[in-house]
Amino acid sequence: MTENLPTPRPARSVAVLGTGIMGFPMARNLAGAGLEVRAWNRTRAKAEPLTAHGVRVTDTPAEAVDGADAVLTMLYDGPAALDAMRQAAPALRPGTVWAQSTTAGLGALDALAAFARESGLVFVDAPVLGTKAPAESGQLLVLAAGPEPARTVLAPVFDGVGGRTLWVGERGEEGAATRLKLVANSWVLAVTNGTAEALALAKGLGVDPHAFLDSVAGGPLDMGYLKAKAELLLSGRLEASFATRTAEKDARLIVEAGERAGVRLDVAAAGAERFRRATEQGHGDEDMVASYFASFDEG
């Protein structure tokens, strides 16, 4: 797919498809970095506030990508990303660099890469690590795999949304960045569910949750993520930085990837079920530490 890329130059315009919890601040930060940004979201009203930041909000994916130097997809899952790109197809130019940042998993990667190949696009596998806060501050970690020329094109894009870019491969279709993202997410979800279950057990046993946090404070079992997630839960401020229903989706992608590799992931599978129960109890749009409620019959 690299043969379609003309002499590379840093992107001056970018289309952002998907302006949810992550895509919205990413588009805003890209505009703040001086790029011409056009954004599309399935529900236009959610993208409309971006106009105040100089982003042109479009009605269709095709309008967003028309003439763009680069396209960035940040949608719910692989099928949603593929659907948006198919809608954009009439306006996509051969040689356009596509940074695919949706957490799509390995199962969807083949179809996404095949679409890029058929459309003459330069495919860059580019998931990000980080949730709402680092997305807001432009400090995401971009995990990327793609050909050398595409790196020049995407430099201002990745610099606009992230604090660091880690290139882990030269062929996006091989999914090196996606595989790393799944490994990292498996740890994030395990820590989140571990925090939620420990606090649920504390409640069940009549233990002050702050006593638990104090017992590990400053030691090898302490970590910033434990404190942050516990604070969200104990304060009742469960505004999603990583929604429970999305965590379930990611957990199932992790289990699926393990199955493809012959690796049994019992903890990830159990975690997916906890996220499912919490979502069923009405906590799907809250922060994923709401898996806490899955420990009780009444959520």
mmCIF file of C-alpha atoms in Angstrom:
data_model
loop_
_atom_site.group_PDB
_atom_site.id
_atom_site.type_symbol
_atom_site.label_atom_id
_atom_site.label_comp_id
_atom_site.label_asym_id
_atom_site.label_seq_id
_atom_site.Cartn_x
_atom_site.Cartn_y
_atom_site.Cartn_z
ATOM 1 C CA MET A 1 0.000 0.000 0.000
ATOM 2 C CA THR A 2 2.996 2.290 0.276
ATOM 3 C CA GLU A 3 3.402 2.585 -3.469
ATOM 4 C CA ASN A 4 0.272 4.766 -3.548
ATOM 5 C CA LEU A 5 1.774 7.355 -1.221
ATOM 6 C CA PRO A 6 3.191 10.395 -3.035
ATOM 7 C CA THR A 7 6.247 12.224 -1.734
ATOM 8 C CA PRO A 8 5.320 12.505 1.941
ATOM 9 C CA ARG A 9 4.833 15.825 3.666
ATOM 10 C CA PRO A 10 3.319 16.528 7.072
ATOM 11 C CA ALA A 11 -0.468 16.607 6.991
ATOM 12 C CA ARG A 12 -2.098 20.017 6.958
ATOM 13 C CA SER A 13 -5.667 18.726 6.967
ATOM 14 C CA VAL A 14 -7.264 15.779 8.721
ATOM 15 C CA ALA A 15 -10.699 14.203 8.790
ATOM 16 C CA VAL A 16 -11.820 12.807 12.149
ATOM 17 C CA LEU A 17 -14.571 10.203 11.908
ATOM 18 C CA GLY A 18 -16.131 9.669 15.330
ATOM 19 C CA THR A 19 -16.349 12.393 17.989
ATOM 20 C CA GLY A 20 -17.304 10.523 21.135
ATOM 21 C CA ILE A 21 -15.501 10.548 24.489
ATOM 22 C CA MET A 22 -12.121 10.273 22.760
ATOM 23 C CA GLY A 23 -12.697 11.605 19.260
ATOM 24 C CA PHE A 24 -14.179 14.927 20.374
ATOM 25 C CA PRO A 25 -11.130 16.163 22.334
ATOM 26 C CA MET A 26 -8.798 14.693 19.717
ATOM 27 C CA ALA A 27 -10.482 16.733 16.969
ATOM 28 C CA ARG A 28 -10.426 19.842 19.129
ATOM 29 C CA ASN A 29 -6.729 19.422 19.926
ATOM 30 C CA LEU A 30 -5.876 18.872 16.273
ATOM 31 C CA ALA A 31 -7.566 22.159 15.394
ATOM 32 C CA GLY A 32 -5.714 23.812 18.270
ATOM 33 C CA ALA A 33 -2.455 22.505 16.800
ATOM 34 C CA GLY A 34 -3.153 24.432 13.605
ATOM 35 C CA LEU A 35 -4.484 21.673 11.354
ATOM 36 C CA GLU A 36 -7.554 22.087 9.190
ATOM 37 C CA VAL A 37 -9.999 19.647 10.774
ATOM 38 C CA ARG A 38 -13.245 18.289 9.434
ATOM 39 C CA ALA A 39 -15.243 16.013 11.706
ATOM 40 C CA TRP A 40 -18.155 13.652 11.297
ATOM 41 C CA ASN A 41 -20.168 11.845 13.931
ATOM 42 C CA ARG A 42 -23.136 9.546 13.500
ATOM 43 C CA THR A 43 -25.094 11.886 15.792
ATOM 44 C CA ARG A 44 -24.178 15.308 14.428
ATOM 45 C CA ALA A 45 -25.360 17.163 17.547
ATOM 46 C CA LYS A 46 -22.524 15.583 19.549
ATOM 47 C CA ALA A 47 -19.958 17.003 17.121
ATOM 48 C CA GLU A 48 -21.557 20.416 16.661
ATOM 49 C CA PRO A 49 -19.778 22.096 19.650
ATOM 50 C CA LEU A 50 -16.495 21.532 17.803
ATOM 51 C CA THR A 51 -17.385 24.398 15.474
ATOM 52 C CA ALA A 52 -16.512 26.785 18.315
ATOM 53 C CA HIS A 53 -12.944 25.438 18.097
ATOM 54 C CA GLY A 54 -12.580 25.935 14.350
ATOM 55 C CA VAL A 55 -13.573 22.427 13.283
ATOM 56 C CA ARG A 56 -15.864 22.059 10.288
ATOM 57 C CA VAL A 57 -18.572 19.538 11.161
ATOM 58 C CA THR A 58 -19.960 17.625 8.195
ATOM 59 C CA ASP A 59 -23.131 15.671 7.506
ATOM 60 C CA THR A 60 -21.397 12.680 5.924
ATOM 61 C CA PRO A 61 -18.073 10.870 6.157
ATOM 62 C CA ALA A 62 -17.483 11.611 2.462
ATOM 63 C CA GLU A 63 -17.696 15.363 3.099
ATOM 64 C CA ALA A 64 -15.234 15.034 5.961
ATOM 65 C CA VAL A 65 -12.555 13.139 4.031
ATOM 66 C CA ASP A 66 -12.847 15.076 0.777
ATOM 67 C CA GLY A 67 -9.386 16.539 0.131
ATOM 68 C CA ALA A 68 -7.980 15.592 3.544
ATOM 69 C CA ASP A 69 -4.302 14.661 3.814
ATOM 70 C CA ALA A 70 -5.093 12.106 6.510
ATOM 71 C CA VAL A 71 -8.116 10.341 7.963
ATOM 72 C CA LEU A 72 -8.406 9.321 11.614
ATOM 73 C CA THR A 73 -11.136 6.924 12.724
ATOM 74 C CA MET A 74 -12.131 6.785 16.409
ATOM 75 C CA LEU A 75 -15.398 4.880 16.525
ATOM 76 C CA TYR A 76 -17.005 2.270 18.782
ATOM 77 C CA ASP A 77 -15.706 -0.862 17.089
ATOM 78 C CA GLY A 78 -14.320 -2.337 13.887
ATOM 79 C CA PRO A 79 -17.639 -2.693 12.035
ATOM 80 C CA ALA A 80 -18.505 0.937 12.828
ATOM 81 C CA ALA A 81 -15.122 2.094 11.496
ATOM 82 C CA LEU A 82 -15.520 0.027 8.330
ATOM 83 C CA ASP A 83 -19.047 1.325 7.769
ATOM 84 C CA ALA A 84 -17.892 4.950 8.110
ATOM 85 C CA MET A 85 -15.026 4.403 5.687
ATOM 86 C CA ARG A 86 -17.318 2.737 3.167
ATOM 87 C CA GLN A 87 -19.555 5.805 3.352
ATOM 88 C CA ALA A 88 -16.460 7.950 2.813
ATOM 89 C CA ALA A 89 -15.221 5.866 -0.134
ATOM 90 C CA PRO A 90 -16.478 8.123 -2.974
ATOM 91 C CA ALA A 91 -14.346 11.005 -1.716
ATOM 92 C CA LEU A 92 -11.216 9.107 -0.652
ATOM 93 C CA ARG A 93 -8.138 9.777 -2.769
ATOM 94 C CA PRO A 94 -5.677 6.955 -3.464
ATOM 95 C CA GLY A 95 -2.607 7.509 -1.339
ATOM 96 C CA THR A 96 -4.499 9.064 1.570
ATOM 97 C CA VAL A 97 -3.080 7.972 4.926
ATOM 98 C CA TRP A 98 -5.637 6.341 7.210
ATOM 99 C CA ALA A 99 -4.831 6.248 10.924
ATOM 100 C CA GLN A 100 -7.213 3.627 12.312
ATOM 101 C CA SER A 101 -7.464 4.375 16.052
ATOM 102 C CA THR A 102 -10.683 2.533 16.887
ATOM 103 C CA THR A 103 -10.134 -0.366 19.291
ATOM 104 C CA ALA A 104 -11.245 -2.913 16.727
ATOM 105 C CA GLY A 105 -9.510 -6.103 17.823
ATOM 106 C CA LEU A 106 -7.794 -8.631 15.608
ATOM 107 C CA GLY A 107 -10.984 -10.086 14.179
ATOM 108 C CA ALA A 108 -11.926 -6.845 12.429
ATOM 109 C CA LEU A 109 -8.409 -5.893 11.390
ATOM 110 C CA ASP A 110 -8.360 -8.011 8.244
ATOM 111 C CA ALA A 111 -11.512 -6.380 6.854
ATOM 112 C CA LEU A 112 -10.236 -2.883 7.646
ATOM 113 C CA ALA A 113 -6.868 -3.551 6.011
ATOM 114 C CA ALA A 114 -8.588 -5.137 2.997
ATOM 115 C CA PHE A 115 -10.731 -2.030 2.530
ATOM 116 C CA ALA A 116 -7.603 0.142 2.654
ATOM 117 C CA ARG A 117 -5.895 -2.049 0.077
ATOM 118 C CA GLU A 118 -8.913 -2.034 -2.261
ATOM 119 C CA SER A 119 -9.228 1.765 -1.941
ATOM 120 C CA GLY A 120 -5.529 2.476 -2.417
ATOM 121 C CA LEU A 121 -5.169 3.925 1.089
ATOM 122 C CA VAL A 122 -2.059 3.774 3.249
ATOM 123 C CA PHE A 123 -3.199 1.869 6.329
ATOM 124 C CA VAL A 124 -1.716 2.741 9.706
ATOM 125 C CA ASP A 125 -2.776 0.675 12.708
ATOM 126 C CA ALA A 126 -2.911 3.376 15.411
ATOM 127 C CA PRO A 127 -4.855 2.630 18.605
ATOM 128 C CA VAL A 128 -4.235 4.890 21.578
ATOM 129 C CA LEU A 129 -3.673 4.286 25.277
ATOM 130 C CA GLY A 130 -5.453 6.660 27.610
ATOM 131 C CA THR A 131 -8.944 7.705 28.544
ATOM 132 C CA LYS A 132 -10.872 10.976 28.627
ATOM 133 C CA ALA A 133 -8.452 13.030 30.732
ATOM 134 C CA PRO A 134 -5.319 12.393 28.612
ATOM 135 C CA ALA A 135 -7.421 12.800 25.472
ATOM 136 C CA GLU A 136 -8.570 16.192 26.756
ATOM 137 C CA SER A 137 -5.004 17.287 27.509
ATOM 138 C CA GLY A 138 -3.505 15.862 24.305
ATOM 139 C CA GLN A 139 -1.360 13.388 26.241
ATOM 140 C CA LEU A 140 -2.485 10.074 24.799
ATOM 141 C CA LEU A 141 0.088 7.414 23.991
ATOM 142 C CA VAL A 142 -0.266 6.562 20.316
ATOM 143 C CA LEU A 143 0.664 2.989 19.409
ATOM 144 C CA ALA A 144 1.328 2.856 15.698
ATOM 145 C CA ALA A 145 2.374 0.491 12.942
ATOM 146 C CA GLY A 146 2.756 1.645 9.362
ATOM 147 C CA PRO A 147 5.247 2.431 6.599
ATOM 148 C CA GLU A 148 7.972 5.027 7.046
ATOM 149 C CA PRO A 149 6.522 7.593 4.597
ATOM 150 C CA ALA A 150 3.200 7.623 6.475
ATOM 151 C CA ARG A 151 5.012 8.584 9.657
ATOM 152 C CA THR A 152 5.999 11.903 8.119
ATOM 153 C CA VAL A 153 2.407 12.570 7.101
ATOM 154 C CA LEU A 154 0.988 11.659 10.495
ATOM 155 C CA ALA A 155 3.606 13.380 12.666
ATOM 156 C CA PRO A 156 1.521 16.557 13.235
ATOM 157 C CA VAL A 157 -1.626 14.471 13.748
ATOM 158 C CA PHE A 158 -0.131 12.213 16.394
ATOM 159 C CA ASP A 159 1.709 15.133 18.011
ATOM 160 C CA GLY A 160 -1.614 16.963 18.196
ATOM 161 C CA VAL A 161 -3.396 14.213 20.101
ATOM 162 C CA GLY A 162 -0.611 12.511 22.016
ATOM 163 C CA GLY A 163 2.297 13.111 24.311
ATOM 164 C CA ARG A 164 4.261 10.284 22.710
ATOM 165 C CA THR A 165 4.062 7.976 19.689
ATOM 166 C CA LEU A 166 5.441 4.454 19.914
ATOM 167 C CA TRP A 167 6.037 2.917 16.473
ATOM 168 C CA VAL A 168 5.986 -0.857 16.759
ATOM 169 C CA GLY A 169 5.874 -2.072 13.152
ATOM 170 C CA GLU A 170 6.045 -1.105 9.495
ATOM 171 C CA ARG A 171 2.967 -2.917 8.204
ATOM 172 C CA GLY A 172 -0.315 -1.746 9.664
ATOM 173 C CA GLU A 173 -2.186 -4.744 8.341
ATOM 174 C CA GLU A 174 -0.111 -7.044 10.572
ATOM 175 C CA GLY A 175 -1.704 -5.460 13.639
ATOM 176 C CA ALA A 176 1.364 -5.038 15.856
ATOM 177 C CA ALA A 177 -0.104 -1.911 17.451
ATOM 178 C CA THR A 178 -3.508 -3.530 17.963
ATOM 179 C CA ARG A 179 -1.912 -6.550 19.615
ATOM 180 C CA LEU A 180 -0.003 -4.296 22.003
ATOM 181 C CA LYS A 181 -3.174 -2.324 22.758
ATOM 182 C CA LEU A 182 -5.036 -5.523 23.638
ATOM 183 C CA VAL A 183 -2.273 -6.615 26.013
ATOM 184 C CA ALA A 184 -2.247 -3.202 27.700
ATOM 185 C CA ASN A 185 -6.039 -3.113 27.920
ATOM 186 C CA SER A 186 -6.117 -6.578 29.460
ATOM 187 C CA TRP A 187 -4.092 -5.152 32.353
ATOM 188 C CA VAL A 188 -6.210 -1.999 32.623
ATOM 189 C CA LEU A 189 -9.459 -3.978 32.752
ATOM 190 C CA ALA A 190 -8.063 -6.492 35.237
ATOM 191 C CA VAL A 191 -6.951 -3.683 37.578
ATOM 192 C CA THR A 192 -10.336 -1.975 37.235
ATOM 193 C CA ASN A 193 -12.279 -5.125 38.045
ATOM 194 C CA GLY A 194 -9.869 -5.930 40.869
ATOM 195 C CA THR A 195 -10.466 -2.498 42.373
ATOM 196 C CA ALA A 196 -14.234 -2.841 41.993
ATOM 197 C CA GLU A 197 -14.318 -6.305 43.566
ATOM 198 C CA ALA A 198 -12.085 -5.335 46.504
ATOM 199 C CA LEU A 199 -14.353 -2.397 47.306
ATOM 200 C CA ALA A 200 -17.446 -4.577 46.912
ATOM 201 C CA LEU A 201 -15.974 -7.119 49.316
ATOM 202 C CA ALA A 202 -15.129 -4.323 51.759
ATOM 203 C CA LYS A 203 -18.778 -3.248 51.707
ATOM 204 C CA GLY A 204 -19.991 -6.808 52.179
ATOM 205 C CA LEU A 205 -17.665 -7.414 55.117
ATOM 206 C CA GLY A 206 -18.317 -4.052 56.737
ATOM 207 C CA VAL A 207 -14.750 -2.833 56.158
ATOM 208 C CA ASP A 208 -14.103 0.877 55.712
ATOM 209 C CA PRO A 209 -12.891 1.154 52.088
ATOM 210 C CA HIS A 210 -10.495 3.925 53.087
ATOM 211 C CA ALA A 211 -8.902 1.519 55.566
ATOM 212 C CA PHE A 212 -8.200 -0.832 52.652
ATOM 213 C CA LEU A 213 -6.651 1.994 50.621
ATOM 214 C CA ASP A 214 -4.565 3.083 53.619
ATOM 215 C CA SER A 215 -3.346 -0.486 54.144
ATOM 216 C CA VAL A 216 -1.677 -0.584 50.718
ATOM 217 C CA ALA A 217 -0.700 3.104 50.473
ATOM 218 C CA GLY A 218 2.939 3.689 49.598
ATOM 219 C CA GLY A 219 3.737 -0.012 49.221
ATOM 220 C CA PRO A 220 4.273 -2.322 46.264
ATOM 221 C CA LEU A 221 0.514 -2.992 45.991
ATOM 222 C CA ASP A 222 -0.336 0.699 45.702
ATOM 223 C CA MET A 223 -0.858 2.387 42.348
ATOM 224 C CA GLY A 224 -2.287 5.617 40.994
ATOM 225 C CA TYR A 225 -4.928 3.772 38.991
ATOM 226 C CA LEU A 226 -6.293 2.065 42.109
ATOM 227 C CA LYS A 227 -6.625 5.426 43.834
ATOM 228 C CA ALA A 228 -8.223 7.110 40.827
ATOM 229 C CA LYS A 229 -10.821 4.401 40.227
ATOM 230 C CA ALA A 230 -11.591 4.016 43.940
ATOM 231 C CA GLU A 231 -12.111 7.774 44.235
ATOM 232 C CA LEU A 232 -14.593 7.761 41.349
ATOM 233 C CA LEU A 233 -16.593 4.995 42.951
ATOM 234 C CA LEU A 234 -16.490 6.255 46.528
ATOM 235 C CA SER A 235 -17.406 9.792 45.494
ATOM 236 C CA GLY A 236 -20.258 8.598 43.300
ATOM 237 C CA ARG A 237 -18.865 10.605 40.375
ATOM 238 C CA LEU A 238 -19.064 7.949 37.710
ATOM 239 C CA GLU A 239 -19.004 10.116 34.607
ATOM 240 C CA ALA A 240 -17.459 7.870 31.998
ATOM 241 C CA SER A 241 -13.864 8.288 30.985
ATOM 242 C CA PHE A 242 -14.075 4.673 29.791
ATOM 243 C CA ALA A 243 -17.656 3.457 29.700
ATOM 244 C CA THR A 244 -18.689 0.094 31.135
ATOM 245 C CA ARG A 245 -20.320 -1.077 27.888
ATOM 246 C CA THR A 246 -17.124 -0.204 25.984
ATOM 247 C CA ALA A 247 -15.067 -2.083 28.564
ATOM 248 C CA GLU A 248 -17.205 -5.168 27.953
ATOM 249 C CA LYS A 249 -16.618 -4.856 24.218
ATOM 250 C CA ASP A 250 -12.858 -4.526 24.716
ATOM 251 C CA ALA A 251 -12.760 -7.424 27.183
ATOM 252 C CA ARG A 252 -14.450 -9.676 24.629
ATOM 253 C CA LEU A 253 -11.972 -8.568 21.950
ATOM 254 C CA ILE A 254 -9.160 -9.529 24.334
ATOM 255 C CA VAL A 255 -10.677 -12.959 25.000
ATOM 256 C CA GLU A 256 -11.164 -13.478 21.264
ATOM 257 C CA ALA A 257 -7.536 -12.535 20.577
ATOM 258 C CA GLY A 258 -6.403 -14.993 23.213
ATOM 259 C CA GLU A 259 -8.479 -17.758 21.655
ATOM 260 C CA ARG A 260 -6.933 -17.034 18.246
ATOM 261 C CA ALA A 261 -3.507 -17.396 19.832
ATOM 262 C CA GLY A 262 -4.357 -20.497 21.863
ATOM 263 C CA VAL A 263 -4.240 -18.566 25.143
ATOM 264 C CA ARG A 264 -6.992 -19.045 27.720
ATOM 265 C CA LEU A 265 -7.874 -15.783 29.477
ATOM 266 C CA ASP A 266 -10.135 -16.710 32.375
ATOM 267 C CA VAL A 267 -9.814 -13.376 34.188
ATOM 268 C CA ALA A 268 -10.618 -11.352 31.070
ATOM 269 C CA ALA A 269 -13.640 -13.566 30.337
ATOM 270 C CA ALA A 270 -14.952 -13.174 33.879
ATOM 271 C CA GLY A 271 -14.321 -9.445 33.665
ATOM 272 C CA ALA A 272 -16.362 -9.202 30.470
ATOM 273 C CA GLU A 273 -19.243 -10.889 32.251
ATOM 274 C CA ARG A 274 -19.003 -8.419 35.165
ATOM 275 C CA PHE A 275 -19.129 -5.494 32.736
ATOM 276 C CA ARG A 276 -22.130 -7.096 31.021
ATOM 277 C CA ARG A 277 -24.037 -7.474 34.294
ATOM 278 C CA ALA A 278 -23.271 -3.897 35.336
ATOM 279 C CA THR A 279 -24.488 -2.661 31.960
ATOM 280 C CA GLU A 280 -27.654 -4.731 32.315
ATOM 281 C CA GLN A 281 -28.192 -3.070 35.713
ATOM 282 C CA GLY A 282 -28.156 0.351 34.054
ATOM 283 C CA HIS A 283 -24.484 1.341 34.452
ATOM 284 C CA GLY A 284 -23.382 0.925 30.832
ATOM 285 C CA ASP A 285 -22.689 4.613 30.254
ATOM 286 C CA GLU A 286 -20.902 5.131 33.569
ATOM 287 C CA ASP A 287 -17.186 4.677 34.174
ATOM 288 C CA MET A 288 -16.147 1.040 33.947
ATOM 289 C CA VAL A 289 -15.380 0.834 37.674
ATOM 290 C CA ALA A 290 -19.174 0.564 37.905
ATOM 291 C CA SER A 291 -18.494 -3.157 37.468
ATOM 292 C CA TYR A 292 -18.598 -2.858 41.281
ATOM 293 C CA PHE A 293 -22.378 -3.109 41.058
ATOM 294 C CA ALA A 294 -22.139 -6.496 39.355
ATOM 295 C CA SER A 295 -21.141 -7.905 42.767
ATOM 296 C CA PHE A 296 -24.647 -7.331 44.098
ATOM 297 C CA ASP A 297 -28.020 -8.645 43.043
ATOM 298 C CA GLU A 298 -29.417 -5.127 43.059
ATOM 299 C CA GLY A 299 -27.233 -2.656 41.148
#
